[in-house]
Short mmCIF file of C-alpha atoms in Angstrom, two decimals:
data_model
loop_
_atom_site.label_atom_id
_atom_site.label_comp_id
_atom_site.label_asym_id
_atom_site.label_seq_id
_atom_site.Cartn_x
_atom_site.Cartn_y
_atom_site.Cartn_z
CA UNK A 235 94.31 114.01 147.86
CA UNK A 236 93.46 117.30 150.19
CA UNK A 237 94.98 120.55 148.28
CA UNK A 238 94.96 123.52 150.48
CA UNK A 239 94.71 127.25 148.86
CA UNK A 240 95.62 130.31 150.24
CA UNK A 241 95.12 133.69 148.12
CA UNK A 242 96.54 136.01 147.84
CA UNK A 243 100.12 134.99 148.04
CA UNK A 244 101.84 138.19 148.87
CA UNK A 245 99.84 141.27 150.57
CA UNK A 246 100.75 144.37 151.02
CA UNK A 247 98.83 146.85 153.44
CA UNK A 248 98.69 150.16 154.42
CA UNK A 249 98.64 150.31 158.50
CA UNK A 250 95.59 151.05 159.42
CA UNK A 251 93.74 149.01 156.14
CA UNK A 252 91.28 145.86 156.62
CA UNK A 253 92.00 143.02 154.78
CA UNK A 254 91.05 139.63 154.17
CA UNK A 255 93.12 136.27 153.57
CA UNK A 256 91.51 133.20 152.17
CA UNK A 257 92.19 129.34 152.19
CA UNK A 258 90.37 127.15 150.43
CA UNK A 259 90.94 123.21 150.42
CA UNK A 260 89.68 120.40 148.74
CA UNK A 261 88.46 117.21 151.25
CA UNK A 262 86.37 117.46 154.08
CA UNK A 263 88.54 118.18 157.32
CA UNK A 264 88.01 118.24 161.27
CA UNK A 265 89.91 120.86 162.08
CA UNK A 266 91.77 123.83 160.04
CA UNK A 267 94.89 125.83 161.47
CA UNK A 268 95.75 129.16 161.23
CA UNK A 269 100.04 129.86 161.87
CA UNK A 270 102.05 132.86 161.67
CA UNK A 271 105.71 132.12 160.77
CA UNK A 272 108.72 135.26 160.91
CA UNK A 273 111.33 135.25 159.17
CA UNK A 274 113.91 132.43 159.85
CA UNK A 275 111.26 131.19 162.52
CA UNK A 276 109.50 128.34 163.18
CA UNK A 277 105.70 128.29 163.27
CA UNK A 278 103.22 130.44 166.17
CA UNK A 279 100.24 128.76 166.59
CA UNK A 280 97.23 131.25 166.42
CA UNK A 281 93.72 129.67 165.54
CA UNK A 282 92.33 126.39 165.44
CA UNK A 283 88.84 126.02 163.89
CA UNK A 284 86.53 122.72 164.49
CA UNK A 285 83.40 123.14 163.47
CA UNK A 286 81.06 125.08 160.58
CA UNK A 287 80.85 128.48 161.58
CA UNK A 288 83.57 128.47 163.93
CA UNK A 289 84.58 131.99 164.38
CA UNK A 290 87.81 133.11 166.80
CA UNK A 291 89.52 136.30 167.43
CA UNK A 292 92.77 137.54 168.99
CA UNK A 293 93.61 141.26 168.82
CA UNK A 294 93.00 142.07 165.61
CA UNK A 295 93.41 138.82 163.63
CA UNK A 296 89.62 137.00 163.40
CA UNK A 297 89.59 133.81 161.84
CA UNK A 298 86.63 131.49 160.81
CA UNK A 299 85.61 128.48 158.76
CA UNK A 300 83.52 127.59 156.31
CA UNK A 301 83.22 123.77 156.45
CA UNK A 302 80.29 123.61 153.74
CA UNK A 303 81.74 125.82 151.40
CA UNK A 304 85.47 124.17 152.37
CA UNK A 305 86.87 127.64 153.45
CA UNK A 306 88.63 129.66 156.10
CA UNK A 307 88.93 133.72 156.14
CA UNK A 308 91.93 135.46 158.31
CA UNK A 309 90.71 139.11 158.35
CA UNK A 310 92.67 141.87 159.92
CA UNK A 311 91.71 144.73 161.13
CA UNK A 312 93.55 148.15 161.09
CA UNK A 313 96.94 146.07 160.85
CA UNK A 314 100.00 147.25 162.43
CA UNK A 315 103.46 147.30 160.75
CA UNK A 316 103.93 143.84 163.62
CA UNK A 317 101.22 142.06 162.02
CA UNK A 318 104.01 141.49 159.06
CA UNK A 319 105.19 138.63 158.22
CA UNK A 320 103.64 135.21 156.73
CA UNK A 321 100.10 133.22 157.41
CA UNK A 322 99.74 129.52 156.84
CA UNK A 323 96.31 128.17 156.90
CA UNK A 324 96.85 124.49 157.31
CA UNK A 325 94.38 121.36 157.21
CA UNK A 326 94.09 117.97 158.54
CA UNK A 327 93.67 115.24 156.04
CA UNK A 328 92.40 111.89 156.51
CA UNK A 329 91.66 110.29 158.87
CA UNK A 330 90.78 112.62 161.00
CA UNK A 331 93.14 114.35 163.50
CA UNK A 332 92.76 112.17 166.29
CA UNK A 333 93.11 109.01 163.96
CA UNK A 334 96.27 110.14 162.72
CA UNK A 335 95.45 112.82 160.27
CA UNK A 336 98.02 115.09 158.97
CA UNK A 337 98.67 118.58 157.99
CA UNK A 338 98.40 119.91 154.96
CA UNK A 339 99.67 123.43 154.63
CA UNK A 340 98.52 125.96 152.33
CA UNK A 341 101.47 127.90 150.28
CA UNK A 342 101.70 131.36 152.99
CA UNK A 343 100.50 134.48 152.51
CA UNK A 344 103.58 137.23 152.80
CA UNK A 345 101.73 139.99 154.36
CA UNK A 346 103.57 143.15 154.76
CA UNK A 347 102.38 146.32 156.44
CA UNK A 348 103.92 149.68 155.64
CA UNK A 349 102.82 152.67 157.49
CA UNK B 253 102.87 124.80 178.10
CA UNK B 254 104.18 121.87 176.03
CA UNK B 255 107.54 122.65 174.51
CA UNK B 256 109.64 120.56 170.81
CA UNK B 257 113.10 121.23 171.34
CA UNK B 258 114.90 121.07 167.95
CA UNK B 259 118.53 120.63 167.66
CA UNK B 260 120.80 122.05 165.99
CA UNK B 261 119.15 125.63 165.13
CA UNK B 262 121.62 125.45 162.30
CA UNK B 263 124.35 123.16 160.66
CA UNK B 264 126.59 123.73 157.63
CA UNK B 265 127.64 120.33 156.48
CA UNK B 266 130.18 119.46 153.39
CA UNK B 267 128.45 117.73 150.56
CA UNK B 268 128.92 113.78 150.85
CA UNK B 269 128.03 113.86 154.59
CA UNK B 270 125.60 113.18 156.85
CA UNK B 271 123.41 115.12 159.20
CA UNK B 272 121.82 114.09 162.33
CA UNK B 273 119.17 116.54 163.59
CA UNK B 274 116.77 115.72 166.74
CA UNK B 275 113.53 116.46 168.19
CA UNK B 276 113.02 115.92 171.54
CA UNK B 277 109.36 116.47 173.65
CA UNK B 278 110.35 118.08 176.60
CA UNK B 279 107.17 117.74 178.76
CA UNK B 280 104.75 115.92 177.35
CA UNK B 281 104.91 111.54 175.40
CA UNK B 282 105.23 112.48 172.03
CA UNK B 283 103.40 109.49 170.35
CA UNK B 284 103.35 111.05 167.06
CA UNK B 285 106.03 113.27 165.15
CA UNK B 286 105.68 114.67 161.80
CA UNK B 287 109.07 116.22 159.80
CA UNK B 288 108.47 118.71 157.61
CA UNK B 289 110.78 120.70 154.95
CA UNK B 290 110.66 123.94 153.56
CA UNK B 291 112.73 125.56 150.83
CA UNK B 292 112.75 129.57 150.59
CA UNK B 293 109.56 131.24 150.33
CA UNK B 294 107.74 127.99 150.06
CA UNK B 295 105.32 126.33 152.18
CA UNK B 296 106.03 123.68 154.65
CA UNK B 297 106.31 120.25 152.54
CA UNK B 298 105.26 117.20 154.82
CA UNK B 299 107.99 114.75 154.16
CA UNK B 300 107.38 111.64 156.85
CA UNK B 301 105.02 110.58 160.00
CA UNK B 302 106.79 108.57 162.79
CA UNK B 303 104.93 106.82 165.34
CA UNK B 304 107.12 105.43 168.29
CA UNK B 305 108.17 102.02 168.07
CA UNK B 306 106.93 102.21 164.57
CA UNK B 307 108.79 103.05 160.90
CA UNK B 308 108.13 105.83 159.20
CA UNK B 309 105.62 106.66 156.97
CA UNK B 310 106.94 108.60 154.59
CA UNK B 311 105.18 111.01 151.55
CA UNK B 312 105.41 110.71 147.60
CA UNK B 313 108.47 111.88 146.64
CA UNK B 314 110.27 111.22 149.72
CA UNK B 315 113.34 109.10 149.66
CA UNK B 316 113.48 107.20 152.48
CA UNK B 317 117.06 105.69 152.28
CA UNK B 318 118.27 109.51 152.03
CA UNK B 319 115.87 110.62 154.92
CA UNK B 320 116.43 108.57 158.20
CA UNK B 321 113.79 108.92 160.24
CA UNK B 322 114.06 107.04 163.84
CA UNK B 323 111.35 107.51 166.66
CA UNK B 324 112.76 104.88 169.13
CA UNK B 325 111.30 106.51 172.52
CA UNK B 326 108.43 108.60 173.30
CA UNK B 327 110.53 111.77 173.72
CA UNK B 328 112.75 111.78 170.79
CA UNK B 329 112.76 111.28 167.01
CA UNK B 330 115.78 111.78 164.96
CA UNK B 331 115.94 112.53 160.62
CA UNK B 332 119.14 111.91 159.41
CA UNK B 333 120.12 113.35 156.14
CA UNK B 334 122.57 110.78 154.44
CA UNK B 335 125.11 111.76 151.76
CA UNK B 336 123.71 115.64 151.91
CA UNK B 337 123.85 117.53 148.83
CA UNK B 338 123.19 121.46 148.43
CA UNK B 339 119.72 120.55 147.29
CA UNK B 340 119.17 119.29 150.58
CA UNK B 341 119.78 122.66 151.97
CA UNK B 342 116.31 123.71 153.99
CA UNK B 343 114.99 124.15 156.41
CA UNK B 344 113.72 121.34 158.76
CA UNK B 345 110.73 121.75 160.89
CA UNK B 346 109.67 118.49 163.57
CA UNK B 347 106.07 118.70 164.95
CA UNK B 348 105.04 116.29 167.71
CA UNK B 349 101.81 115.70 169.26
CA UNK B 350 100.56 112.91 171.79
CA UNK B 351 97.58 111.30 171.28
CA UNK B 352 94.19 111.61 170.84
CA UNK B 353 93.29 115.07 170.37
CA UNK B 354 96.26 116.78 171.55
CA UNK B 355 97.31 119.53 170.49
CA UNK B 356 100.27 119.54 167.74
CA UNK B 357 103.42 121.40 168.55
CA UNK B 358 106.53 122.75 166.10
CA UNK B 359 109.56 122.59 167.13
CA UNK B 360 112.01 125.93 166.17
CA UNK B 361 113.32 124.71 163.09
CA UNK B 362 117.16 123.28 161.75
CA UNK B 363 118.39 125.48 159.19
CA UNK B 364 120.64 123.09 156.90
CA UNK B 365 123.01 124.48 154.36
CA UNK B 366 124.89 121.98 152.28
CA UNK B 367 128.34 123.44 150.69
#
């Protein structure tokens, strides 16, 4: 059964800081997801990652995967008081994803950035 | 780009009855829908696949006579919470995808509360 770990759980920054989010899971996967989710929101899609090495960047969010060692980094950089709220890394099971695999979320990470 | 309409946004229900909420592709054959549930603070908790035309699959834990799940068209699948109770309070997240590799998109969410 695919487990998928996130750490840490809660985050809190300094605007301005670097830091990194990690998610670790259990199977071999195609594909892991990276989400942001505000409160009372649904999910914002911001990374998907399909192969080892797979590295992706929007503003200052970079995301990248790990498939051999079965992990996925979020790093931010210099974060922003609108960078808060809370990450989901998220990763198909088996099958694979275009055989029907589903997601398997890891538990969030509540990032909050105070200036 | 492709759009999950969820509806209601929110629905306060009386304990002992039953709540229909829908998810509806708006542009694109949904082939395959996932429903997922989250409590407060908690990750999203997969709680049944639907394939059209198909029944549901649904996860450990999941009871399937309390959760209705109905994908009759390629547009629009339906989870029906029977005899709600104030555990059942969450909130409701669809996903739906098409086939293949496409993409996987969330709908906004149905907030539940059960009084």
């Amino acid at each position: 059964e695919l487990k998928v770990e996130q750490n840490p759980l809660f985050l809190s920054m300094q605007e301005g800081k670097n830091y990194t989010i990690y998610c670790n899971y259990s199977t071999t996967s195609d594909r892991l997801y990276w989400y942001r989710q505000d409160p009372g929101k649904s999910l914002e899609s911001l990374f998907v990652l399909l192969s080892n090495g797979a590295v992706k960047q929007e503003g200052r969010l970079m995301a990248s995967l790990d498939t051999k060692a079965r992990l996925s980094t979020l790093h931010i950089t210099a974060a922003v008081h609108d960078l808060s709220a809370t990450y989901f890394c998220a990763v198909v099971s088996r099958p694979r994803y275009n055989q029907g695999g589903k997601l398997i979320f890891g538990q969030g990470t509540e990032l909050s950035v105070k200036p | 780009g492709a759009v999950v309409s969820q509806h209601p946004s929110w629905v306060i229900c009386k304990s002992g009855t039953s709540v229909k909420i829908e998810c509806r592709s708006l542009d694109f054959q949904a082939t395959t829908m996932f429903w997922y549930r989250q409590f407060p603070k908690q990750s999203l908790m997969l709680m049944a696949t639907s394939n059209e035309g198909s029944k549901a699959t649904y996860e450990q834990g999941v009871e399937k006579d309390k959760f209705l799940i109905n994908h009759a068209s390629l547009t629009l699948s339906t989870l029906t919470v029977t005899s709600a109770h104030p555990e059942d309070s969450s909130f409701y997240i669809c996903s739906a995808r098409n086939t293949g590799n496409s993409p996987l998109h969330f709908g906004n969410g149905t907030r539940l509360t059960v009084t």
